[in-house]
C-alpha positions in Angstrom: -7.1 58.0 -20.0 -8.2 57.5 -23.6 -4.7 56.5 -24.6 -4.8 53.3 -22.7 -8.6 52.6 -22.9 -9.9 49.6 -24.8 -11.8 50.2 -28.0 -13.4 48.2 -30.9 -14.9 48.8 -34.2 -16.5 46.0 -36.3 -17.5 46.1 -39.9 -19.5 43.5 -41.8 -20.9 43.8 -45.3 -24.6 44.7 -45.1 -25.6 41.7 -47.3 -23.9 38.3 -47.5 -24.7 35.1 -49.3 -26.4 32.2 -47.4 -24.4 29.0 -46.6 -21.1 30.6 -47.5 -18.4 31.8 -45.1 -17.6 35.5 -44.9 -15.5 37.8 -42.8 -15.8 40.8 -40.5 -13.2 43.4 -40.0 -12.3 44.0 -36.4 -10.3 47.1 -35.4 -9.2 47.1 -31.8 -6.9 48.8 -29.2 -5.5 47.6 -25.9 -7.4 44.3 -25.9 -6.0 40.8 -25.5 -9.2 38.9 -26.3 -12.5 39.6 -27.9 -15.9 37.9 -27.4 -18.5 37.5 -30.1 -22.2 36.8 -29.8 -24.3 36.2 -32.9 -28.1 36.7 -32.7 -30.8 36.1 -35.3 -33.0 39.1 -35.1 -35.9 40.0 -37.4 -35.6 43.4 -39.1 -38.7 44.8 -37.5 -37.4 43.9 -34.0 -34.0 45.5 -35.0 -35.7 48.7 -35.8 -37.3 48.9 -32.4 -34.1 48.5 -30.4 -31.4 49.9 -32.7 -31.3 53.3 -31.1 -31.0 51.9 -27.6 -27.8 50.0 -28.3 -25.9 53.3 -28.4 -27.1 54.1 -24.8 -25.8 52.6 -21.6 -29.1 51.2 -20.5 -28.6 47.4 -20.4 -30.0 46.5 -23.9 -26.6 45.3 -25.1 -26.2 43.0 -22.1 -29.8 41.7 -22.4 -29.3 40.8 -26.0 -26.0 38.9 -25.2 -27.8 36.9 -22.5 -30.8 36.1 -24.6 -31.4 33.6 -27.4 -28.3 33.4 -29.5 -27.0 31.3 -32.4 -23.4 31.2 -31.3 -20.9 32.7 -29.0 -17.1 32.5 -29.4 -13.9 34.3 -28.5 -10.7 35.2 -30.3 -7.3 35.9 -28.8 -5.8 39.1 -30.1 -2.2 40.2 -30.6 -1.9 43.2 -28.2 1.6 44.5 -28.4 1.1 47.0 -25.6 1.8 49.9 -28.1 -1.5 51.7 -27.4 -2.2 51.7 -31.2 -5.1 50.6 -33.2 -4.8 47.2 -34.9 -7.1 45.4 -37.4 -7.8 41.8 -38.5 -10.4 39.9 -40.4 -12.4 37.2 -38.4 -14.5 34.5 -40.0 -18.2 34.5 -39.2 -19.9 31.1 -39.1 -21.9 30.0 -42.2 -25.5 31.2 -41.8 -28.9 30.6 -43.4 -31.2 33.3 -44.7 -32.1 36.0 -42.1 -31.2 39.2 -40.4 -28.5 39.1 -37.8 -26.8 41.1 -35.1 -23.1 40.5 -34.2 -22.2 41.8 -30.7 -18.5 42.3 -29.8 -17.1 42.8 -26.3 -13.9 42.9 -24.4 -15.4 40.6 -21.7 -17.5 37.5 -21.8 -20.4 39.0 -19.9 -20.8 41.7 -22.6 -21.1 44.5 -20.0 -20.8 48.0 -21.4 -19.5 49.8 -18.2 -15.7 50.1 -18.3 -15.5 47.7 -21.3 -15.2 48.1 -25.0 -18.3 47.0 -27.0 -19.4 47.2 -30.6 -22.0 45.7 -32.9 -22.8 45.2 -36.5 -26.1 44.2 -38.2 -26.3 42.4 -41.5 -28.6 40.3 -43.7 -28.0 36.9 -45.3 -29.8 36.8 -48.7 -29.4 35.8 -52.3 -31.1 39.0 -53.5 -29.7 42.5 -54.0 -31.4 45.7 -55.1 -30.6 49.1 -56.5 -32.8 52.1 -56.6 -32.8 54.8 -59.2 -34.9 57.8 -60.2 -37.1 57.0 -63.2 -37.7 59.1 -66.3 -40.6 60.9 -64.6 -38.8 61.5 -61.3 -40.3 58.5 -59.5 -38.2 56.1 -57.5 -37.7 52.6 -59.1 -36.2 49.6 -57.3 -34.5 46.8 -59.2 -34.2 43.3 -57.6 -31.6 40.9 -58.8 -29.7 37.8 -57.8 -26.5 38.7 -55.9 -24.2 36.2 -57.7 -25.5 36.2 -61.3 -26.9 39.8 -61.5 -30.1 38.4 -63.2 -33.3 40.2 -62.4 -35.9 38.4 -60.2 -39.5 38.6 -61.2 -42.5 38.2 -58.8 -40.7 39.4 -55.7 -43.1 40.8 -53.2 -41.6 44.0 -51.9 -42.8 46.2 -49.0 -41.4 49.7 -49.4 -41.6 52.0 -46.4 -40.9 55.7 -46.0 -39.5 56.6 -42.5 -39.6 60.0 -40.7 -37.1 60.5 -38.0 -37.5 62.3 -34.7 -35.9 65.5 -35.6 -39.2 66.5 -37.2 -41.1 65.4 -34.1 -38.5 66.3 -31.4 -38.8 62.9 -29.9 -35.7 61.2 -31.4 -37.7 58.2 -32.7 -38.3 57.0 -36.2 -41.8 56.1 -37.5 -43.2 54.7 -40.6 -45.0 57.4 -42.6 -46.1 55.4 -45.6 -45.8 51.7 -46.6 -46.9 50.2 -49.9 -46.7 46.6 -51.3 -45.4 45.9 -54.8 -44.4 42.9 -57.0 -41.4 43.1 -59.3 -42.0 42.7 -63.1 -40.1 40.4 -65.5 -37.2 42.9 -65.4 -37.1 42.8 -61.5 -38.4 46.4 -61.4 -40.8 47.9 -58.9 
């Protein structure tokens, strides 16, 4: 039954600073131990497989068995009360890059009869905001995450995506991509 089934939810801030520890929030139910697998995955590769992680087609297991940065486990306090519990777990210090954190109730990361979850995030010193300009155009501002200072001469590739509901195939595709460079105010 759903009352006594295992479940997970994992949340990580989308952007974290390099070479500094950070935490992830794990919510769980009916589980005594959780297993983590950390993978460095380029953003373009992530876009190709992200939809498949929600399906029970072996992608989750293949990722967990593939090239990974680290794998660890954490004992959990399961009081047998069939309730959701939450705790913060430290993620290892990481360099720049895009990452995927896989979470499972078993060390084989199988999805059948086991709880699984994942979170994707980026390690970067940059942050950005977008806004609508005076003439209705989209502007992007790039700045340092810690100081808030604008960053000039950042090469940005801005893409517009169209999703499958327009094509009835369930896939996303790039409609338009343009390259830009930020000005002295960090604006594109």
